[in-house]
Tab-separated table of C-alpha atoms and ligand atoms in Angstrom:
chain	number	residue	atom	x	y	z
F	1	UNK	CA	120.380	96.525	119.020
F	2	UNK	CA	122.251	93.884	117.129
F	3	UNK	CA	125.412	94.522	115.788
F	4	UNK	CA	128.080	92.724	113.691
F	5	UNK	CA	131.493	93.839	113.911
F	6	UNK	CA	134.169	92.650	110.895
F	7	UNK	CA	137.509	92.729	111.612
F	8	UNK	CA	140.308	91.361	109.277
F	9	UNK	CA	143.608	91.191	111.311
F	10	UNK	CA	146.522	92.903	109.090
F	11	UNK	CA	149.240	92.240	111.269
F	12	UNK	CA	150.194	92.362	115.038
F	13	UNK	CA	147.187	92.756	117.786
F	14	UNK	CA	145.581	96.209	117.043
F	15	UNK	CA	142.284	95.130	115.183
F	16	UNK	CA	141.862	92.655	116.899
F	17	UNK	CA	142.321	94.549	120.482
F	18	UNK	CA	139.745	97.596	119.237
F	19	UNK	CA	137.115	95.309	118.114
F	20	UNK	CA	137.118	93.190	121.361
F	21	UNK	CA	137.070	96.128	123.571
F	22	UNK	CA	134.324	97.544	121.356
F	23	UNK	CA	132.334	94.764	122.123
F	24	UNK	CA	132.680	93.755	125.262
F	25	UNK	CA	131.856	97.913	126.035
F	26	UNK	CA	128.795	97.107	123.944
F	27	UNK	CA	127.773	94.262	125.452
F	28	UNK	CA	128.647	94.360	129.214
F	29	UNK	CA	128.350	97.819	129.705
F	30	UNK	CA	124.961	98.651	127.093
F	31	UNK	CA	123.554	95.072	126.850
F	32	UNK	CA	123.420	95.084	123.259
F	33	UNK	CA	123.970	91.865	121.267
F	34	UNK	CA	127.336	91.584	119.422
F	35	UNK	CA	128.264	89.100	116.894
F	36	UNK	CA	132.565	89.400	115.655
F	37	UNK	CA	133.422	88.470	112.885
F	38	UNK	CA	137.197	87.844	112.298
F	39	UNK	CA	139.347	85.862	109.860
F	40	UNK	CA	141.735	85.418	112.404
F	41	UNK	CA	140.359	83.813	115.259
F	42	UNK	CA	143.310	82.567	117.131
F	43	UNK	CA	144.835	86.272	117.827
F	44	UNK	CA	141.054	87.207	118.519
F	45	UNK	CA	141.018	84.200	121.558
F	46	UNK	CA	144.579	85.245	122.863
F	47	UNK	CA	143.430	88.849	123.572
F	48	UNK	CA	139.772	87.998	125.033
F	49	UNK	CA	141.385	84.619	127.194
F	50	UNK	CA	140.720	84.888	131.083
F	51	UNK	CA	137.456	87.282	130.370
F	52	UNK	CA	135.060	86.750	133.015
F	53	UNK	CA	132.923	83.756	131.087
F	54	UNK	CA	129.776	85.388	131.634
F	55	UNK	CA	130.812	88.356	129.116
F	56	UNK	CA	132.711	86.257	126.450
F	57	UNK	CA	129.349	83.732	126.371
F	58	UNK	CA	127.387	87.075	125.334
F	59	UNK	CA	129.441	88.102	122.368
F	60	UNK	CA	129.458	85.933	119.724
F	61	UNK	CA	132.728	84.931	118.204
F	62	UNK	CA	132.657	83.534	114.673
F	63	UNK	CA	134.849	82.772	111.518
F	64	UNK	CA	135.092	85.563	108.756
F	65	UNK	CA	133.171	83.490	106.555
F	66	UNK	CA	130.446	82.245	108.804
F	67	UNK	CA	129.168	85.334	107.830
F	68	UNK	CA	128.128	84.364	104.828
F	69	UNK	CA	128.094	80.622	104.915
F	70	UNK	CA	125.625	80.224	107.407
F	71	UNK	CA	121.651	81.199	106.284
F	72	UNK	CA	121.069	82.336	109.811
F	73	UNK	CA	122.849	85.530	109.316
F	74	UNK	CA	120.886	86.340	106.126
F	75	UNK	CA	117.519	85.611	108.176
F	76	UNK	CA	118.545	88.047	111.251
F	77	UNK	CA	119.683	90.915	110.124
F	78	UNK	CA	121.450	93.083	112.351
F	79	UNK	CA	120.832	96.627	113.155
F	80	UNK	CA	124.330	98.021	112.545
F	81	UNK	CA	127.540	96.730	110.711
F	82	UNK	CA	130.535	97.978	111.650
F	83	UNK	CA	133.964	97.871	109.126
F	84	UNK	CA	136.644	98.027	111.269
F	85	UNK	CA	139.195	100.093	109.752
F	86	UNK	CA	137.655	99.890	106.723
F	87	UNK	CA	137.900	96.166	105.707
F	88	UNK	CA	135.597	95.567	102.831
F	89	UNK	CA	132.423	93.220	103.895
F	90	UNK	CA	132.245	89.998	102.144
F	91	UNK	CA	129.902	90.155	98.997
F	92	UNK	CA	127.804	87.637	99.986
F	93	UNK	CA	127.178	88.934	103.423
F	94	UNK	CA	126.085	92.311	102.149
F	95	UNK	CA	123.387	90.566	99.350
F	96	UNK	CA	121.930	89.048	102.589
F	97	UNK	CA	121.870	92.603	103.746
F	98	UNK	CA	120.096	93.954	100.468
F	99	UNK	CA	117.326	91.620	100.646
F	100	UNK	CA	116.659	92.269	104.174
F	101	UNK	CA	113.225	94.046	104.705
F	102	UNK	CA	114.665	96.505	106.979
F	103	UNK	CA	118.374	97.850	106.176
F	104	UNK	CA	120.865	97.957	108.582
F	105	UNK	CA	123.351	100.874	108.990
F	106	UNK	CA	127.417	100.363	108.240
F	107	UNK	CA	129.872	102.276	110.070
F	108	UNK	CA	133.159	102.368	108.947
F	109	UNK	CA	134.771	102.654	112.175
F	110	UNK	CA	138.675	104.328	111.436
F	111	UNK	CA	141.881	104.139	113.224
F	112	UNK	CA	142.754	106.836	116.229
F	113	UNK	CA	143.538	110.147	114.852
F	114	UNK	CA	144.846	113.536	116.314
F	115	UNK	CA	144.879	115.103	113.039
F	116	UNK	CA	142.815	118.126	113.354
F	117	UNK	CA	140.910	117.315	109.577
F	118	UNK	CA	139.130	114.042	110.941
F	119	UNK	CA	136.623	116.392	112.620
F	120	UNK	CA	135.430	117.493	109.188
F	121	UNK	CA	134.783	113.983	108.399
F	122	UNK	CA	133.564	112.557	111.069
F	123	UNK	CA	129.727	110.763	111.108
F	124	UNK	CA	130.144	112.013	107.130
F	125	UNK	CA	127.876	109.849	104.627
F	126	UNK	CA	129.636	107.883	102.146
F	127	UNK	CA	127.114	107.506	99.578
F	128	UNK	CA	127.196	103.506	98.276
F	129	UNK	CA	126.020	102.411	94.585
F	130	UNK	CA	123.861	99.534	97.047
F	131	UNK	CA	121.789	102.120	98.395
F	132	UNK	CA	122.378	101.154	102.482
F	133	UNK	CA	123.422	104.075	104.112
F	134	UNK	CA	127.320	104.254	105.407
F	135	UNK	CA	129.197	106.569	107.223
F	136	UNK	CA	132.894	107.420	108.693
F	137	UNK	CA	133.250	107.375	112.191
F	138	UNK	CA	136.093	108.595	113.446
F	139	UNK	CA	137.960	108.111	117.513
F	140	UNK	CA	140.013	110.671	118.515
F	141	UNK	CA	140.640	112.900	121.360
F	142	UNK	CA	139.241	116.407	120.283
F	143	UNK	CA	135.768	117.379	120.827
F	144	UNK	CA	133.109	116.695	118.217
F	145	UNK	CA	134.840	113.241	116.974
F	146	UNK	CA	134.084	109.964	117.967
F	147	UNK	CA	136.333	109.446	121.351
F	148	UNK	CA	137.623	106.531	123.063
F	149	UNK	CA	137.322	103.366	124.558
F	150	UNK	CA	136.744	103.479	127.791
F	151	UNK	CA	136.381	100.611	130.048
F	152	UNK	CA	134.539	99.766	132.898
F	153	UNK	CA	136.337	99.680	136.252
F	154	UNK	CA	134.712	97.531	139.071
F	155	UNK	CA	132.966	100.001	141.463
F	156	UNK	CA	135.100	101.267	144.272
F	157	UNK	CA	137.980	99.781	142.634
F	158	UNK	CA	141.225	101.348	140.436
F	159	UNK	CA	143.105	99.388	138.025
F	160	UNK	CA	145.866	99.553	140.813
F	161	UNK	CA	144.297	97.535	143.383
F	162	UNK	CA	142.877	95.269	141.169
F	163	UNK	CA	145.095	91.670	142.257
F	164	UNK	CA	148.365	90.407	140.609
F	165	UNK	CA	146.963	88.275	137.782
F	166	UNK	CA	147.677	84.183	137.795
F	167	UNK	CA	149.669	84.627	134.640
F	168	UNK	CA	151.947	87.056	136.099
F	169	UNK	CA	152.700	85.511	139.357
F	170	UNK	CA	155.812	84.225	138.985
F	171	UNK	CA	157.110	87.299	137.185
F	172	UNK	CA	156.106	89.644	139.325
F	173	UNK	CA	158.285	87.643	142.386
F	174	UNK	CA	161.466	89.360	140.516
F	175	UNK	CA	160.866	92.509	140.546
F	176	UNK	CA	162.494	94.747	143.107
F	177	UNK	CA	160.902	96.313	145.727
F	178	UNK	CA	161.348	100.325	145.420
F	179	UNK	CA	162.271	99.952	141.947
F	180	UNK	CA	161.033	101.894	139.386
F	181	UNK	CA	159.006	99.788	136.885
F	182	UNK	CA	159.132	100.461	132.849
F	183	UNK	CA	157.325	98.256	130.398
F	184	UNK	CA	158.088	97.321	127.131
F	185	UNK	CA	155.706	96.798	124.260
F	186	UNK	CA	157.412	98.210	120.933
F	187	UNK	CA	158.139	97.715	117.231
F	188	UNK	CA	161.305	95.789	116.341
F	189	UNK	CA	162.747	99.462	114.589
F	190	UNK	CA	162.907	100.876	118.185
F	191	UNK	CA	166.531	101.295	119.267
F	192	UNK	CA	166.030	99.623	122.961
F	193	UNK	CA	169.285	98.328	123.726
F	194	UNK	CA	171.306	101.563	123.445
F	195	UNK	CA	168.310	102.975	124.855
F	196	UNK	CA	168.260	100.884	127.805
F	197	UNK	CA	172.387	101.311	128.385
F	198	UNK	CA	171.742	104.308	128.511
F	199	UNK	CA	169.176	104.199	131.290
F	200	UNK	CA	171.680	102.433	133.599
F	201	UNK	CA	173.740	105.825	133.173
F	202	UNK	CA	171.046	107.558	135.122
F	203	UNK	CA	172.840	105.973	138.627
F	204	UNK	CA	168.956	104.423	139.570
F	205	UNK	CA	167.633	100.988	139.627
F	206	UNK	CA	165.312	99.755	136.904
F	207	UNK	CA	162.673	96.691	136.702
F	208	UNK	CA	162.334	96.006	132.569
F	209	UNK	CA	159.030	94.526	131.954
F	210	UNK	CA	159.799	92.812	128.700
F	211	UNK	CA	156.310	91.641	126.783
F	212	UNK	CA	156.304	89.069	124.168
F	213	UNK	CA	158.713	88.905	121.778
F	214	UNK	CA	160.800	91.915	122.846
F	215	UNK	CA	163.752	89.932	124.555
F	216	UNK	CA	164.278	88.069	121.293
F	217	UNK	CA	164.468	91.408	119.862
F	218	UNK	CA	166.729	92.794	122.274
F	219	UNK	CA	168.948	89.554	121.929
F	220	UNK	CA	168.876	90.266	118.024
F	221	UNK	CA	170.023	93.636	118.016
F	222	UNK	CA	173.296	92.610	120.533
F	223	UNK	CA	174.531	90.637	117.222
F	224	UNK	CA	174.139	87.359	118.894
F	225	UNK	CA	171.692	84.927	119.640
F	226	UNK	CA	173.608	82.793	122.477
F	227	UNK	CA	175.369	85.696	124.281
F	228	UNK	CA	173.466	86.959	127.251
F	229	UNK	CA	172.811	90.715	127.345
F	230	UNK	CA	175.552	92.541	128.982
F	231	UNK	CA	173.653	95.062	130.553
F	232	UNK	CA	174.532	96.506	134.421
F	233	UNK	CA	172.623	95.113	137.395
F	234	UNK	CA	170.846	98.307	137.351
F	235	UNK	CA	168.935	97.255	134.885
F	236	UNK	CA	166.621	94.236	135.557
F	237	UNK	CA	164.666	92.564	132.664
F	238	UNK	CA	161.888	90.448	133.576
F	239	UNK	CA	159.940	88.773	130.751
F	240	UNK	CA	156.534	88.145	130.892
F	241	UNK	CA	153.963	85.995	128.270
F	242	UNK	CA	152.038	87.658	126.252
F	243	UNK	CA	148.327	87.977	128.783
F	244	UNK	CA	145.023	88.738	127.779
F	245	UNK	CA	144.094	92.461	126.998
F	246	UNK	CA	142.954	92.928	131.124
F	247	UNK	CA	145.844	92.051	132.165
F	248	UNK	CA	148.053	94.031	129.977
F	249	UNK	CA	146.108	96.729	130.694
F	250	UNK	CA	147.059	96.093	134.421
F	251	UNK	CA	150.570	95.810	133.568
F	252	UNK	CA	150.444	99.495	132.514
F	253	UNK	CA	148.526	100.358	135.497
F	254	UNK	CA	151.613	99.358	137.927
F	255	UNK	CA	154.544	100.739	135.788
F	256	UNK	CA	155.890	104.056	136.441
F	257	UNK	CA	156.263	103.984	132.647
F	258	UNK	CA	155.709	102.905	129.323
F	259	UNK	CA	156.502	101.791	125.872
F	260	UNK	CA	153.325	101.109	123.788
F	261	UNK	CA	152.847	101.139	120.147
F	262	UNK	CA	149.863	100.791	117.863
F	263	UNK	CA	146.516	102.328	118.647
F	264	UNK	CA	145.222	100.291	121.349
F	265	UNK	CA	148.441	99.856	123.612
F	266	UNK	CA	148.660	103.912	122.948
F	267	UNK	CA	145.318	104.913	124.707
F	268	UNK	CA	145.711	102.327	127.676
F	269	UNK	CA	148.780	103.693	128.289
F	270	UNK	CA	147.239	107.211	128.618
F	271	UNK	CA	144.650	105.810	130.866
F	272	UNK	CA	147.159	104.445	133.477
F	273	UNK	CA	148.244	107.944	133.994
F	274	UNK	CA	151.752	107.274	133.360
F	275	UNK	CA	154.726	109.266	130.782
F	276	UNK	CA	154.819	106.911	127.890
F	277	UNK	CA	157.015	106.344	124.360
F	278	UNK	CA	154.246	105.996	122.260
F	279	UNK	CA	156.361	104.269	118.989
F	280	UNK	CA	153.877	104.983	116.347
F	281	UNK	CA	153.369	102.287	113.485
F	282	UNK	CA	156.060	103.094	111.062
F	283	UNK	CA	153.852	103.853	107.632
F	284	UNK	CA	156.951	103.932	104.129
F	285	UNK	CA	154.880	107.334	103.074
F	286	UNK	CA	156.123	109.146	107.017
F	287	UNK	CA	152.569	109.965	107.709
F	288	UNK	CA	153.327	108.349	111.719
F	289	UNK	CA	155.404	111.471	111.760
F	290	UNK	CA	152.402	113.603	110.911
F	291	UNK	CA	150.308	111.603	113.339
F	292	UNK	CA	152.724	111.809	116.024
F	293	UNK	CA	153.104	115.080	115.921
F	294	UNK	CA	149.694	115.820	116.082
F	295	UNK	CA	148.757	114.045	118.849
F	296	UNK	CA	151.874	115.936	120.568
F	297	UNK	CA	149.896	118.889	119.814
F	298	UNK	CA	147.187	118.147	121.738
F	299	UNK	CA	149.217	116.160	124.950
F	300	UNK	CA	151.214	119.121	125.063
F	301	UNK	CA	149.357	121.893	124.782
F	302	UNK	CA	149.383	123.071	128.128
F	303	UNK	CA	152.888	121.936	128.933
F	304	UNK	CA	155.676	124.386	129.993
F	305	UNK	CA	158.057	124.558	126.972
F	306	UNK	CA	160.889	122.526	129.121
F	307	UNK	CA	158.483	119.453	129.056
F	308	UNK	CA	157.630	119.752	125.514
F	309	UNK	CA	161.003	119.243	124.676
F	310	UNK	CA	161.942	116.603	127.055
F	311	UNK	CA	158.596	114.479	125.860
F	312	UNK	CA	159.241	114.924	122.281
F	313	UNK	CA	162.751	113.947	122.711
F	314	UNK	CA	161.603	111.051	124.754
F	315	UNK	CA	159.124	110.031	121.670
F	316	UNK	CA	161.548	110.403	118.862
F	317	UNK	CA	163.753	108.108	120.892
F	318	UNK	CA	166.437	110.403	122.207
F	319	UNK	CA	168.079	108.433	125.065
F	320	UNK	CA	166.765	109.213	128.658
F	321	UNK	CA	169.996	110.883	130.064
F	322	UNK	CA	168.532	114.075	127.455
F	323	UNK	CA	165.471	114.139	128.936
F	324	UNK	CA	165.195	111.889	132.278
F	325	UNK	CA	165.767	114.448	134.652
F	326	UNK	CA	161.800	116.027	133.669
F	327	UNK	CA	160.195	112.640	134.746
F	328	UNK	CA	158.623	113.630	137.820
F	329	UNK	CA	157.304	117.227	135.679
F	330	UNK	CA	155.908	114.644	133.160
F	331	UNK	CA	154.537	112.444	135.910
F	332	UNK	CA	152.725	115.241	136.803
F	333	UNK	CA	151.203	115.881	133.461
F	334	UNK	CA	150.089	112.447	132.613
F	335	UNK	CA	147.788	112.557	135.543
F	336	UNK	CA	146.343	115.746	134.459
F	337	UNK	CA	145.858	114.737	130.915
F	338	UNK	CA	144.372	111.372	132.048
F	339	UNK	CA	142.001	113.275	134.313
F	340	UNK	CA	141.393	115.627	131.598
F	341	UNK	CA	140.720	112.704	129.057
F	342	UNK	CA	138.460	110.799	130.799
F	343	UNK	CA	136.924	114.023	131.832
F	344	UNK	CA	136.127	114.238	127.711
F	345	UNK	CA	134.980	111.229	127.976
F	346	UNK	CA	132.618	111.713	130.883
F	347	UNK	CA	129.106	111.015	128.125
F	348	UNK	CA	130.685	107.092	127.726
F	349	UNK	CA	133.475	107.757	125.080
F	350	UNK	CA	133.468	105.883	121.389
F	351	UNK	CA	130.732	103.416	122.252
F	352	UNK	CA	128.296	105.825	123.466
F	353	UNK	CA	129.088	108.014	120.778
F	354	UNK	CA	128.262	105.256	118.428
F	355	UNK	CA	125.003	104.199	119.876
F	356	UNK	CA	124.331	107.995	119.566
F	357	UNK	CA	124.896	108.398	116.266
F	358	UNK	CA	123.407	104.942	115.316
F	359	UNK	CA	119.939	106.192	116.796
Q	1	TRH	O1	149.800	95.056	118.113
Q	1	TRH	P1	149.774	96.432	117.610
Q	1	TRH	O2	151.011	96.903	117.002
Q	1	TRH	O3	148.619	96.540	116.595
Q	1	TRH	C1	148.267	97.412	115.529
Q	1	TRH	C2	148.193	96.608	114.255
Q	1	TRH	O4	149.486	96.350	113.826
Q	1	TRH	C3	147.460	97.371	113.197
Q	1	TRH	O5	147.472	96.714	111.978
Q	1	TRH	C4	148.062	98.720	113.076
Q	1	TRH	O6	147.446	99.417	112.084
Q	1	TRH	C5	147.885	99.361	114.402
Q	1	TRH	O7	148.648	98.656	115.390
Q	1	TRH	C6	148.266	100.815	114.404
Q	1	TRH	O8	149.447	97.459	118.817
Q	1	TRH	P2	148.132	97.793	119.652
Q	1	TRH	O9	147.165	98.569	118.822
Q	1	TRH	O10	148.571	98.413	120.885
Q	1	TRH	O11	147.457	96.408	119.974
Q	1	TRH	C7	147.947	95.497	120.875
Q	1	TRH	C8	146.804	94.817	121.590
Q	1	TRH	O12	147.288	93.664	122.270
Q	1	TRH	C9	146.158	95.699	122.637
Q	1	TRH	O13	144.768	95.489	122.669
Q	1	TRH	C10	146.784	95.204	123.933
Q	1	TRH	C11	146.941	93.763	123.645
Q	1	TRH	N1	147.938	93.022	124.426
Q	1	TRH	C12	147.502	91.955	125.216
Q	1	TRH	O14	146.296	91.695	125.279
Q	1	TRH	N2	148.426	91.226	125.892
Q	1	TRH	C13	149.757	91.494	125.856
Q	1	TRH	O15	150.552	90.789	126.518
Q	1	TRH	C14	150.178	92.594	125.051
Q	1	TRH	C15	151.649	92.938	124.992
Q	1	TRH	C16	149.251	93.320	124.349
């Protein structure tokens, strides 16, 4: 089938991460033919540099308004639109669509969502004045919703062994051997430096994997720009650049844990089997708090109540001496609920669900 996916970047990497994993999983895993189209195509690149050539030649990367500038698009039609967290399709791009002799289907794809209403809404119609036929589809983790993205893995082959990327080379040389590894990928609200003081408390060595941006934060919240962080030797930062999505996704793989944010950093993070700070996008209205909690809900579920109280400590940001000494309790469980996960996920996750539901 032919699809067109629209994403409009609101801020940060999130859109743009989803619909590039959606469609290289379409593509390279179901050979179906994927156009994107993004108004920010810059961000779009970033994520989807270093992809094996072969698979970025097969999805087709185009401006926002190509869409609708461009009388090829009106002439080919595809089989399924898909508004990525609801972004509205141009209005020219969806005339094309009504004078198309045979209608595609739009699927408003929404963000992640624990919340135990989304399975009431899920694959439900939303009836349009146009007349083509559009429906909600929701990811999530419980049964009966849409799922997750799950990548391919090279046969034979974990994350783990895959080799140390070019672009992280020279970072990697610093890191410790026998060190325990933590990476950092978090919203400038997050209260890291006390939160890393207090991790050289804990009488251990840790390797700080700082991503993009984060030292500068870091520096900012010591109160000056031109001091260096006084932090013990204990604690080892080690920037890295900002890599394409692969790579970050191997990052996670080799850290014995995580700080991820957003909704695509979030579900890797659960995928590399590791205890995570998942530091939700802060919404003015609270409703992260709702959304947090309800994923909790579901991670912890089966947890003894000791660990539920160290891991939501952890995830509201308590510092580690409160809750540190249940690591190897919660290294336990994210194994599980990885296993478990993909276990959910055995029929193909999100984009198999979507095919499904498209046909
Ligand atoms: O960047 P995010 O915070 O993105 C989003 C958006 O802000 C969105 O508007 C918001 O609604 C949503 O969060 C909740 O976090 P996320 O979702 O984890 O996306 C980051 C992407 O960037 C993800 O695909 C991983 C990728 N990435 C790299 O490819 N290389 C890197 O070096 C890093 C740090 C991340």
């Amino acid at each position: 089938m032919r699809w067109d996916i629209f994403c409009q970047i609101v801020d940060n990497y999130g859109d743009a991460g989803v619909c590039w994993r959606l469609a290289r999983n379409l593509t390279s895993l179901h050979g179906q033919d994927v156009r994107i189209f993004c108004d920010d195509l810059p961000t779009l690149n970033l994520l989807a540099s270093g992809v094996d050539p072969e698979i970025k030649r097969r999805i087709d990367i185009q401006p926002w308004e190509a869409s609708h500038n461009n009388s090829r698009h009106s002439v080919e039609p595809p089989d399924v639109v898909i508004e990525a967290f609801g972004c509205n399709l141009p209005e020219r791009y969806l005339a094309g669509l009504l004078i198309a002799p045979k209608k595609p289907i739009i699927l408003n794809l929404e963000y992640l969502c624990a919340e135990p209403w989304i399975v009431d809404f899920h694959q439900k119609a939303s009836p349009q004045a146009h007349g083509i036929s559009k429906y909600f589809f929701f990811p999530g983790f419980q049964k009966n919703v849409g799922g997750i993205l799950i990548d391919p893995i090279p046969k034979g082959q974990s994350l783990t062994e895959q080799l140390i990327p070019e672009s992280l080379e020279a970072s990697w040389k610093l890191l410790r051997p026998n060190t325990k590894r933590i990476s950092v990928f978090c919203y400038p609200g997050a209260p890291l430096l006390p939160w890393l003081e207090d991790l050289a408390t804990l009488g251990e060595n840790f390797d700080v994997v700082l991503t993009l941006g984060q030292r500068e934060q870091l520096q900012f919240s010591s109160g000056s720009s031109t001091q260096p962080l006084a932090l013990p030797d204990s604690i080892r930062l080690i920037s890295i650049p900002f890599v394409s999505q692969d790579e970050y996704d191997w990052v996670l793989s080799q850290c014995d844990f995580n700080i991820v944010r957003g909704e695509d950093s979030f579900v890797r993070a659960q995928l590399a089997g590791k205890p995570f700070i998942w530091h939700i996008y802060p919404q003015e209205d609270g409703a992260h708090k709702t959304k947090l909690a309800a994923f909790l809900d579901l991670y912890l579920e089966d947890a003894s109540q000791e660990l539920k109280h160290a891991v939501i400590a952890a995830m509201t940001w308590e510092m580690p001496s409160e809750w540190h000494q249940l690591i190897d309790d919660w290294s336990t469980h994210s194994k599980v609920w990885r296993d478990d996960l993909l276990e959910k996920q055995a029929d193909g996750g999100l984009t198999v669900r979507l095919m499904g539901f498209v046909a």
